CSV table of C-alpha atoms in Angstrom, one decimal:
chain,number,residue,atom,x,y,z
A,1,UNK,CA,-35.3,20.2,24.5
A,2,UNK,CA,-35.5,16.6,23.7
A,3,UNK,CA,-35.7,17.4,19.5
A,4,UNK,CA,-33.0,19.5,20.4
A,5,UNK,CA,-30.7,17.1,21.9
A,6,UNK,CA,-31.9,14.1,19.2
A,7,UNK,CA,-31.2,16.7,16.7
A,8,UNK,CA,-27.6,17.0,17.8
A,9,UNK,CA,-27.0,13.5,18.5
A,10,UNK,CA,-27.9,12.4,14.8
A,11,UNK,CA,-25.8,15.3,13.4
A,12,UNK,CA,-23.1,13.9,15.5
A,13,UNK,CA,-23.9,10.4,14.1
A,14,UNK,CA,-23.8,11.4,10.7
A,15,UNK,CA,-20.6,13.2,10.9
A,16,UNK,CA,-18.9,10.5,12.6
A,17,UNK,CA,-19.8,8.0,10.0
A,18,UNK,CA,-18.9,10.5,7.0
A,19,UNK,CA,-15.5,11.2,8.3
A,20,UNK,CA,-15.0,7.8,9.2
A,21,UNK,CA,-16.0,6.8,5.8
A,22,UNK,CA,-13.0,8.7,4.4
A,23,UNK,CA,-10.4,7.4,7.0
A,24,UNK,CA,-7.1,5.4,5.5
A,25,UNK,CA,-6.3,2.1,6.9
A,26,UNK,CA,-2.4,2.4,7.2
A,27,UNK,CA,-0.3,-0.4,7.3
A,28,UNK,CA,3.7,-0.5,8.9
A,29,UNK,CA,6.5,-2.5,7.4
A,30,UNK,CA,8.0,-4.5,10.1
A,31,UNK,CA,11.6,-5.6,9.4
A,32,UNK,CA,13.0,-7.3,8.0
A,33,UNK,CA,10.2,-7.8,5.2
A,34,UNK,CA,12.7,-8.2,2.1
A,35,UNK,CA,11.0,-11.6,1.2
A,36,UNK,CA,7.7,-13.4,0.1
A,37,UNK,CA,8.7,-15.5,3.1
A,38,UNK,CA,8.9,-12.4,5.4
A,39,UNK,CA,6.2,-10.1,3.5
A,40,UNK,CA,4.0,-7.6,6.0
A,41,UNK,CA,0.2,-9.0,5.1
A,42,UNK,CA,-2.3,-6.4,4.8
A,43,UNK,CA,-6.2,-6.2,3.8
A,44,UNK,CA,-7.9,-4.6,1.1
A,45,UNK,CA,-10.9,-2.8,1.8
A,46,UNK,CA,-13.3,-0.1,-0.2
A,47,UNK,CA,-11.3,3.3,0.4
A,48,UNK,CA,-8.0,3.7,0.6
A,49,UNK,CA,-5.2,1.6,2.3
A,50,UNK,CA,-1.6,2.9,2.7
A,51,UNK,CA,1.4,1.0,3.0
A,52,UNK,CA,4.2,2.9,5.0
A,53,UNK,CA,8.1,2.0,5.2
A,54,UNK,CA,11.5,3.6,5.0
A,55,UNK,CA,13.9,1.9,2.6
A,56,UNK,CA,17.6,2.0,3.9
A,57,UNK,CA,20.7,2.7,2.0
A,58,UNK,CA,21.7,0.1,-0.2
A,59,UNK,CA,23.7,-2.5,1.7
A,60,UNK,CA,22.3,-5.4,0.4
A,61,UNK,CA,22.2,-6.6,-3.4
A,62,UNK,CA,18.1,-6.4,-3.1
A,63,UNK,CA,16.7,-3.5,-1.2
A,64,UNK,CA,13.0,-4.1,-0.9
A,65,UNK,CA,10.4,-4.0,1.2
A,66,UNK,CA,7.3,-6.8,0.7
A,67,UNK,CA,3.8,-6.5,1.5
A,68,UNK,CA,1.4,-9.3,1.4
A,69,UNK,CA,-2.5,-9.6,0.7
A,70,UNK,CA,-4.7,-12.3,-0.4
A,71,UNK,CA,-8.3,-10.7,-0.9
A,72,UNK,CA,-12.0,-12.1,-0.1
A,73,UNK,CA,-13.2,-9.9,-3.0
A,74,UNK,CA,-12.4,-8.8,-6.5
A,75,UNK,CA,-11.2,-5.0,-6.0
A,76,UNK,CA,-10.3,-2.6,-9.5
A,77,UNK,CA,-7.6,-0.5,-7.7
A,78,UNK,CA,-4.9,2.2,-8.2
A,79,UNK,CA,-1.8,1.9,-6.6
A,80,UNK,CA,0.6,4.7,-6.4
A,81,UNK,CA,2.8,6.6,-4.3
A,82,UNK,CA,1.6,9.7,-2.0
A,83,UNK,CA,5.2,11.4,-1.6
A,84,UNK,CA,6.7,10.8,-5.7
A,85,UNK,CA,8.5,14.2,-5.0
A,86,UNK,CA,10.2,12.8,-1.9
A,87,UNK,CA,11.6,9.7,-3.7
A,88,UNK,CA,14.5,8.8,-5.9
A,89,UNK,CA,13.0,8.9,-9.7
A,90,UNK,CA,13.7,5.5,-10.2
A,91,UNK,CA,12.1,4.1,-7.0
A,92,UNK,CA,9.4,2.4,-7.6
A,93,UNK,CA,6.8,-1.0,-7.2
A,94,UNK,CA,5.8,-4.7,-8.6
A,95,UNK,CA,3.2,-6.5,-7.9
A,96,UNK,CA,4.2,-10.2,-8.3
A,97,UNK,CA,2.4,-13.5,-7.8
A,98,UNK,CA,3.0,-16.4,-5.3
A,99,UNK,CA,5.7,-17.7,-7.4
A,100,UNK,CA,7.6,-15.1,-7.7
A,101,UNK,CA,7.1,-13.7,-10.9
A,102,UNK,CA,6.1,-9.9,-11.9
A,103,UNK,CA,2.5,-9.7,-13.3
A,104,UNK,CA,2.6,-5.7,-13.2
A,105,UNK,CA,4.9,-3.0,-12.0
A,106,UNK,CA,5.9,0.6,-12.6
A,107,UNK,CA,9.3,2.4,-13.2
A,108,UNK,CA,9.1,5.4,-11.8
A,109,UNK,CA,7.8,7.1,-8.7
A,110,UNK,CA,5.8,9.0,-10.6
A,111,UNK,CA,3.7,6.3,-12.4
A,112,UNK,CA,0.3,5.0,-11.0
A,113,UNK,CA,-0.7,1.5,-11.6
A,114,UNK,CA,-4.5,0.4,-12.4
A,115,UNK,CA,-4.9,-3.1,-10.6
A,116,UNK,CA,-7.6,-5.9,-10.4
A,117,UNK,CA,-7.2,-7.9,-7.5
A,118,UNK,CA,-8.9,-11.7,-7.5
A,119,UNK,CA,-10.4,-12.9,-4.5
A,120,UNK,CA,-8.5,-15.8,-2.9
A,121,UNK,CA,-5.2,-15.2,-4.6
A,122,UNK,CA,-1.9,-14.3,-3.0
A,123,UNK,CA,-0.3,-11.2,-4.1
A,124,UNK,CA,2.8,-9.4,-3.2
A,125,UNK,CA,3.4,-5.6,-3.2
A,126,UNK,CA,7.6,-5.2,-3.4
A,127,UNK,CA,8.6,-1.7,-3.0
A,128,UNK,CA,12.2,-1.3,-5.1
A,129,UNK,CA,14.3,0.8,-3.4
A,130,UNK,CA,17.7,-0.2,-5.4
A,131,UNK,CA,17.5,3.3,-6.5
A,132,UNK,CA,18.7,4.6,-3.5
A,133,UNK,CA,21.8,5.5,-1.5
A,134,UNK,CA,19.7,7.2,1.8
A,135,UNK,CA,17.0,6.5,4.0
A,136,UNK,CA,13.5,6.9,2.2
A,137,UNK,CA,10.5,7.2,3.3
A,138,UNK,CA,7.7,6.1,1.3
A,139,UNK,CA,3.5,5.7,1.4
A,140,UNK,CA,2.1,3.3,-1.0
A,141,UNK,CA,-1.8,4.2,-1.9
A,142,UNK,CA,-4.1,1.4,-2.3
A,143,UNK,CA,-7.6,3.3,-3.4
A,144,UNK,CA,-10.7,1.0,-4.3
A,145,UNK,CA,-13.7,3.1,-5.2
């Protein structure tokens, strides 16, 4: 009975950790967030992380939504949208540095985006929802292998 019961605990154990393994680490704008100043941080991990928000109509000159991280690794990733079909074909992302400036974006919803990301340097994820004249709904996918 006792193998039995060890037997079923370590099946348990390993299922646990192999669904766990696969779990997202999701992340919720917080408004406003349409800054560097006001950026949503966030942490990178091996997996996948998701970024989640809802762009409003535009009623402002700049509608975007910024997400902040500053790694304690070097992660390759791919960034790209889970819901492209759901969004306006011009919506779409930058990544830009602690200036300010672009270093990468895409101009579609469509497009994916192959990223390195430094340890110890600031970056800023700025979802560009100028393309829009309705609430959207968006999830950004962070995946590092």
């Amino acid at each position: 009975m006792k193998k039995i019961a060890l037997g079923l605990t370590s099946l348990a154990l390993v299922f646990s950790i192999t669904t766990s393994a696969f779990a997202a680490t999701t992340y919720y704008e917080s408004e406003p967030n349409n800054s560097i100043a006001k950026a949503d941080p966030f942490s990178l991990t091996t997996g996948e992380t998701l970024l989640r928000g809802v762009l409003e109509p535009i009623e402002i000159e700049e509608n975007w939504d910024y997400f902040t991280v500053t790694p304690d690794k070097t992660y390759q990733a791919t960034i790209k949208f889970n819901n492209p079909s759901s969004l306006p074909s011009k919506f779409h992302f930058k990544i830009r540095n602690s200036s300010g400036q672009i270093i990468s974006r895409t101009s579609t919803s469509t497009e994916s985006l192959s990223f390195s990301f430094q340890r110890g340097i600031s970056y800023y994820i700025v979802i560009d929802g100028n393309a829009t004249d309705d609430y959207v709904p968006y999830t950004l996918s962070i995946t590092i292998p």
